[in-house]
Short mmCIF file of C-alpha atoms in Angstrom, two decimals:
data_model
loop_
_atom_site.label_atom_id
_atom_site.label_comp_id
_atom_site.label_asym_id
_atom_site.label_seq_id
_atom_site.Cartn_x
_atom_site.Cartn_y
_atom_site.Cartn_z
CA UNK A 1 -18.12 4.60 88.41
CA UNK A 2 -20.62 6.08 91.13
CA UNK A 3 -22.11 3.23 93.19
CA UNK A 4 -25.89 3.42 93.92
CA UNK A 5 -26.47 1.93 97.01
CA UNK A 6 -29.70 -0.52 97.12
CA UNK A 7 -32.55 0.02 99.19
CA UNK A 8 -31.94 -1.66 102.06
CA UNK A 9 -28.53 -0.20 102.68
CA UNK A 10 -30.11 3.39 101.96
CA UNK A 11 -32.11 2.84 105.57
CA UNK A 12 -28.74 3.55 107.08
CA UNK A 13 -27.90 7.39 108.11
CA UNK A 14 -26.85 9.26 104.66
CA UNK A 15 -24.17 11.13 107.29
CA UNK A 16 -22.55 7.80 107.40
CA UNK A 17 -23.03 6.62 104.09
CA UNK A 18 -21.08 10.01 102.36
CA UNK A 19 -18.44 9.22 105.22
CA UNK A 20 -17.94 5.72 103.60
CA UNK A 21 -17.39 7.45 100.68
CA UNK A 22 -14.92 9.86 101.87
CA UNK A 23 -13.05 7.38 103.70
CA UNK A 24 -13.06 4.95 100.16
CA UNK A 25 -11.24 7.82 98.62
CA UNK A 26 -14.45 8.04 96.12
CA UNK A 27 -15.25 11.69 97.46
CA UNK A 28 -11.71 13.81 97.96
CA UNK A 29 -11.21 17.06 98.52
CA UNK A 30 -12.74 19.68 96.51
CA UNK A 31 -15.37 16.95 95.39
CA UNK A 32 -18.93 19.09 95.14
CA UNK A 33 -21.53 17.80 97.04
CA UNK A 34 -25.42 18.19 95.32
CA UNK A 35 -28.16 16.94 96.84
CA UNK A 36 -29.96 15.69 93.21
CA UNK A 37 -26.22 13.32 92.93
CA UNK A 38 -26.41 12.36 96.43
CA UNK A 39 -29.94 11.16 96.84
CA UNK A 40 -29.57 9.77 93.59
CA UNK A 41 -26.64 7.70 94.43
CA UNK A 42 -28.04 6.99 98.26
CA UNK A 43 -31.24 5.94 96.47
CA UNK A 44 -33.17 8.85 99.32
CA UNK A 45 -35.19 11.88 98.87
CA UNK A 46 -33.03 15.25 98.66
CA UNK A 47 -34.40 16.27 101.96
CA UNK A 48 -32.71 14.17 104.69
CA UNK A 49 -29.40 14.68 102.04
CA UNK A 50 -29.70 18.20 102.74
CA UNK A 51 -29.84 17.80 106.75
CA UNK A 52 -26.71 14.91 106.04
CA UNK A 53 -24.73 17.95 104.38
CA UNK A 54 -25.74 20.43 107.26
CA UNK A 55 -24.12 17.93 109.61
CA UNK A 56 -20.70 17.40 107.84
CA UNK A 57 -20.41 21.18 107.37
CA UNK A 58 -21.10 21.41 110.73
CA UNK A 59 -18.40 18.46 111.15
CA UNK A 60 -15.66 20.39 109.33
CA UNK A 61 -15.72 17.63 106.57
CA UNK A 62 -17.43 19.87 104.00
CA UNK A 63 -17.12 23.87 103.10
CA UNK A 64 -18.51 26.25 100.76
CA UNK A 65 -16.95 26.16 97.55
CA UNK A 66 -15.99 28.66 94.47
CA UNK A 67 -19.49 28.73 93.25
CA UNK A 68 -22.79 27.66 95.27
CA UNK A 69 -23.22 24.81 96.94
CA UNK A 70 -20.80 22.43 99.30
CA UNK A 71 -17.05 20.67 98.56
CA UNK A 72 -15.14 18.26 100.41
CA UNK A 73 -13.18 21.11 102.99
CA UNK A 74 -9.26 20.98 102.22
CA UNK A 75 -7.73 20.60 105.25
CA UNK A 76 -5.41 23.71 106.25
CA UNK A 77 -1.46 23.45 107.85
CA UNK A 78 -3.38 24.42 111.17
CA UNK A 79 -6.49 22.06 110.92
CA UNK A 80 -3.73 18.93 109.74
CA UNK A 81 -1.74 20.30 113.18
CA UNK A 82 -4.39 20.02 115.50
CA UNK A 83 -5.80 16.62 113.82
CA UNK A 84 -2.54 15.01 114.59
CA UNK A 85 -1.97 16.17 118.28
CA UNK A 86 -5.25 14.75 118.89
CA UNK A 87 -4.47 11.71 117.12
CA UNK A 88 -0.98 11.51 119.17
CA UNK A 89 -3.02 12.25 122.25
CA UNK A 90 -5.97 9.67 121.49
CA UNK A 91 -3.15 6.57 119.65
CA UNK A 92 -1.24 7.07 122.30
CA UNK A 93 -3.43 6.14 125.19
CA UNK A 94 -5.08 3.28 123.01
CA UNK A 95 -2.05 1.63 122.89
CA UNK A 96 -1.33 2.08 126.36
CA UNK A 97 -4.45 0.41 127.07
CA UNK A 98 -3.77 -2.54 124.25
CA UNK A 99 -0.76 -3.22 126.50
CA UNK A 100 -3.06 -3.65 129.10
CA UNK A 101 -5.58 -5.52 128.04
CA UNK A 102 -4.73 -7.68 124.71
CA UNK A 103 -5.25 -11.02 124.37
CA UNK A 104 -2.44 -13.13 123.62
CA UNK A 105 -4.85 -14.14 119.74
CA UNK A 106 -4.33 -10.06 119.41
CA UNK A 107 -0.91 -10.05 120.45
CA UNK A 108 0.08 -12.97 117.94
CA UNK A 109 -2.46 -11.48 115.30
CA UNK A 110 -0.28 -8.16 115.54
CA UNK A 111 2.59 -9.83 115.15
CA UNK A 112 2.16 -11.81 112.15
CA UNK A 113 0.69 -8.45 110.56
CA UNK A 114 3.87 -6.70 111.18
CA UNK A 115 6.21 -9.50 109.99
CA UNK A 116 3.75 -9.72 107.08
CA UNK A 117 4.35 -5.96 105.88
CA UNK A 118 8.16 -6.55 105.71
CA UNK A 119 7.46 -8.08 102.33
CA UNK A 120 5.70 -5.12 101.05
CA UNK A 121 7.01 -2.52 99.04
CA UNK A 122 3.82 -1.00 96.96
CA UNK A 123 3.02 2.56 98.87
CA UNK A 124 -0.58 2.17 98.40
CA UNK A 125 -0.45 -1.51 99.88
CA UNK A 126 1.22 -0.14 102.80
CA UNK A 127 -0.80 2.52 103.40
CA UNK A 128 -3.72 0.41 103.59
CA UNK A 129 -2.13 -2.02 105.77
CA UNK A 130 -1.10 0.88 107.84
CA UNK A 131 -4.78 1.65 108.41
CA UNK A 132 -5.67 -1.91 109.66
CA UNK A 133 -2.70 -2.14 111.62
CA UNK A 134 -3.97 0.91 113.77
CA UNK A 135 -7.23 -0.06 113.85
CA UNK A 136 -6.45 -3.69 115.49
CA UNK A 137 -4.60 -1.98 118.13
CA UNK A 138 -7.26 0.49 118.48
CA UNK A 139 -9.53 -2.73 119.13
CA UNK A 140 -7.27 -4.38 121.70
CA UNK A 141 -7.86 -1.67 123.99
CA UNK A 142 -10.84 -2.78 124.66
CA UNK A 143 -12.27 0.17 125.24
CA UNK A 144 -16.19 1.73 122.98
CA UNK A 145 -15.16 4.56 123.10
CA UNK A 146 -11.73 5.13 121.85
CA UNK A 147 -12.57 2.91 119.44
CA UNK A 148 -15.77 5.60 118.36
CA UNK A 149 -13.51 8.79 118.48
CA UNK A 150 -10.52 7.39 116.47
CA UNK A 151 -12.96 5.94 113.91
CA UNK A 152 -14.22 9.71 113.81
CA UNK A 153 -10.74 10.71 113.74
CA UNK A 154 -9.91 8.90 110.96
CA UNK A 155 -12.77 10.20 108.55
CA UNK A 156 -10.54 13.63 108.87
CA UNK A 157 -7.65 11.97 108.53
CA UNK A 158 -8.33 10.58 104.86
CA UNK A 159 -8.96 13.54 103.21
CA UNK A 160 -4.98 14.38 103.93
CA UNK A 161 -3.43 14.21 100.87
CA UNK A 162 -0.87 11.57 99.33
CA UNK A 163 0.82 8.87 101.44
CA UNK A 164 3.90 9.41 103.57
CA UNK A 165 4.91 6.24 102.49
CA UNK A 166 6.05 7.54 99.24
CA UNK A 167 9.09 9.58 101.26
CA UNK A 168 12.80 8.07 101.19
CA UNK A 169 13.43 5.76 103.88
CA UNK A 170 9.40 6.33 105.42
CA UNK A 171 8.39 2.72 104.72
CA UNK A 172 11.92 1.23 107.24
CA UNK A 173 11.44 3.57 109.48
CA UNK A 174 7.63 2.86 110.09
CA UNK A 175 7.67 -0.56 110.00
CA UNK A 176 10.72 -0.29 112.83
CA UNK A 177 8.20 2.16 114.89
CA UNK A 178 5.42 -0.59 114.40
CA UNK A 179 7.78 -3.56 115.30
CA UNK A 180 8.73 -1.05 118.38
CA UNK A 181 4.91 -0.72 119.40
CA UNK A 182 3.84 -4.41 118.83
CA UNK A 183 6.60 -5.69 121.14
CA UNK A 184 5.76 -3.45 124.02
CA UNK A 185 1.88 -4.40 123.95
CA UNK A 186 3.29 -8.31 123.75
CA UNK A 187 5.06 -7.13 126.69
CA UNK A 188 2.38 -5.32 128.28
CA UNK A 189 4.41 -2.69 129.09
CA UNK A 190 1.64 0.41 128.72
CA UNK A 191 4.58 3.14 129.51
CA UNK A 192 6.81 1.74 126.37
CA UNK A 193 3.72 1.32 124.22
CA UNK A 194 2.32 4.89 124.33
CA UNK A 195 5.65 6.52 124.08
CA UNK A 196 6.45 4.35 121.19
CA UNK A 197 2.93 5.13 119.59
CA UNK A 198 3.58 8.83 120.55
CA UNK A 199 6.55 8.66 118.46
CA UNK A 200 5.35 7.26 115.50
CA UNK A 201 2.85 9.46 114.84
CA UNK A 202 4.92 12.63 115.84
CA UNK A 203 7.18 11.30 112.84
CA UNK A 204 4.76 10.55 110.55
CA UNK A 205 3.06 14.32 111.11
CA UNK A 206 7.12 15.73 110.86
CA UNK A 207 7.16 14.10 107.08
CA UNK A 208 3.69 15.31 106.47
CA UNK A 209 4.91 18.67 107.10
CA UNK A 210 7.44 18.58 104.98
CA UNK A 211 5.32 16.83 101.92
CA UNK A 212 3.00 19.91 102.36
CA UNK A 213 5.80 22.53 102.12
CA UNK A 214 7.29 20.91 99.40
CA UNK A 215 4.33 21.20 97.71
CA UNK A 216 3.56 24.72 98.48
CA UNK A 217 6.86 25.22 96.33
CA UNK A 218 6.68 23.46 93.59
#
């Protein structure tokens, strides 16, 4: 069911608004984009839709599709390669600085979120906790404006398709990598965190790899 937003949420940008709905999963790849729907369902006029749609084309996050008019943009092998060596680049350095600069409430909070996802199993649950997991150690760097360009990052991110947690032996392995992480930011050691936050997500782009060329051939 399409949610209409009410009027006093409409005052917010429509460019962030349609990125809410990206990042909800409501709008996926391939998803056409009209202004009539979107003004309709923003509760605006078509016109500053149609500057909102100029912007995420301009982003990447939309593309022209079969027929006239604008789609959620599939992301290619190369576009998904350079997404996650930024994302190493960017996770990498935000944990560094979460060893740095955490406060012992974060360090306990990340804790109890890691022993907390040892009991899950559901690949949907994890992949949600995933999410907040790297977004509280985003925040306990302490720093705007990694915090702004990984939540930019991660727009692009969820329009990748399926979870890796629904590979053999993914869900151990990256709740080992977060337990590996966590206890070098409680340990402040910044050298131990990034490398083990390099790691992880070097892995994690390794099995998305392999989901996509296993799809290619099936």
């Amino acid at each position: 069911m399409k949610q209409v937003l009410e009027p006093s949420s409409a005052r917010r940008n429509p460019v962030d608004h349609i990125l809410d709905l990206i990042e909800s999963g409501e709008l996926r790849p391939g998803s056409r984009l009209t202004e009539t729907d979107l003004a309709q369902r923003l509760g605006i006029s078509r016109t500053p839709v149609r500057e909102a749609l100029h912007r995420l084309h301009t982003m990447g996050l939309a593309e022209h599709g079969p027929q006239r008019g604008l789609v959620i943009a599939h992301p290619s092998v190369d576009h998904i390669r350079q997404l996650f060596a930024v994302r190493e680049g960017l996770e990498g350095m935000a944990t560094r600085l979460a060893a740095e600069h955490a406060s012992r409430a974060e360090v306990n909070l990340l804790r109890e979120m890691v022993m907390q996802d040892r009991e899950l199993t559901d690949p949907l649950k994890l992949l949600a906790r995933n999410k907040l997991l790297h977004s509280q150690i985003v925040q306990a760097s302490h720093n705007k404006f990694m915090v702004e360009a990984l939540s930019n990052l991660r727009v692009h991110l969820s329009l990748l398709p399926g979870s890796t947690y629904t590979k053999a032996d993914r869900v151990q392995s990256a709740q080992a990598e977060h337990e590996e992480i966590v206890e070098a930011i409680a340990q402040g050691d910044g050298d131990r965190a990034e490398r083990a936050a390099r790691l992880h997500i070097s892995e994690g782009f390794q099995i998305r790899l392999k989901m996509l060329a296993e799809g290619s051939n099936a």
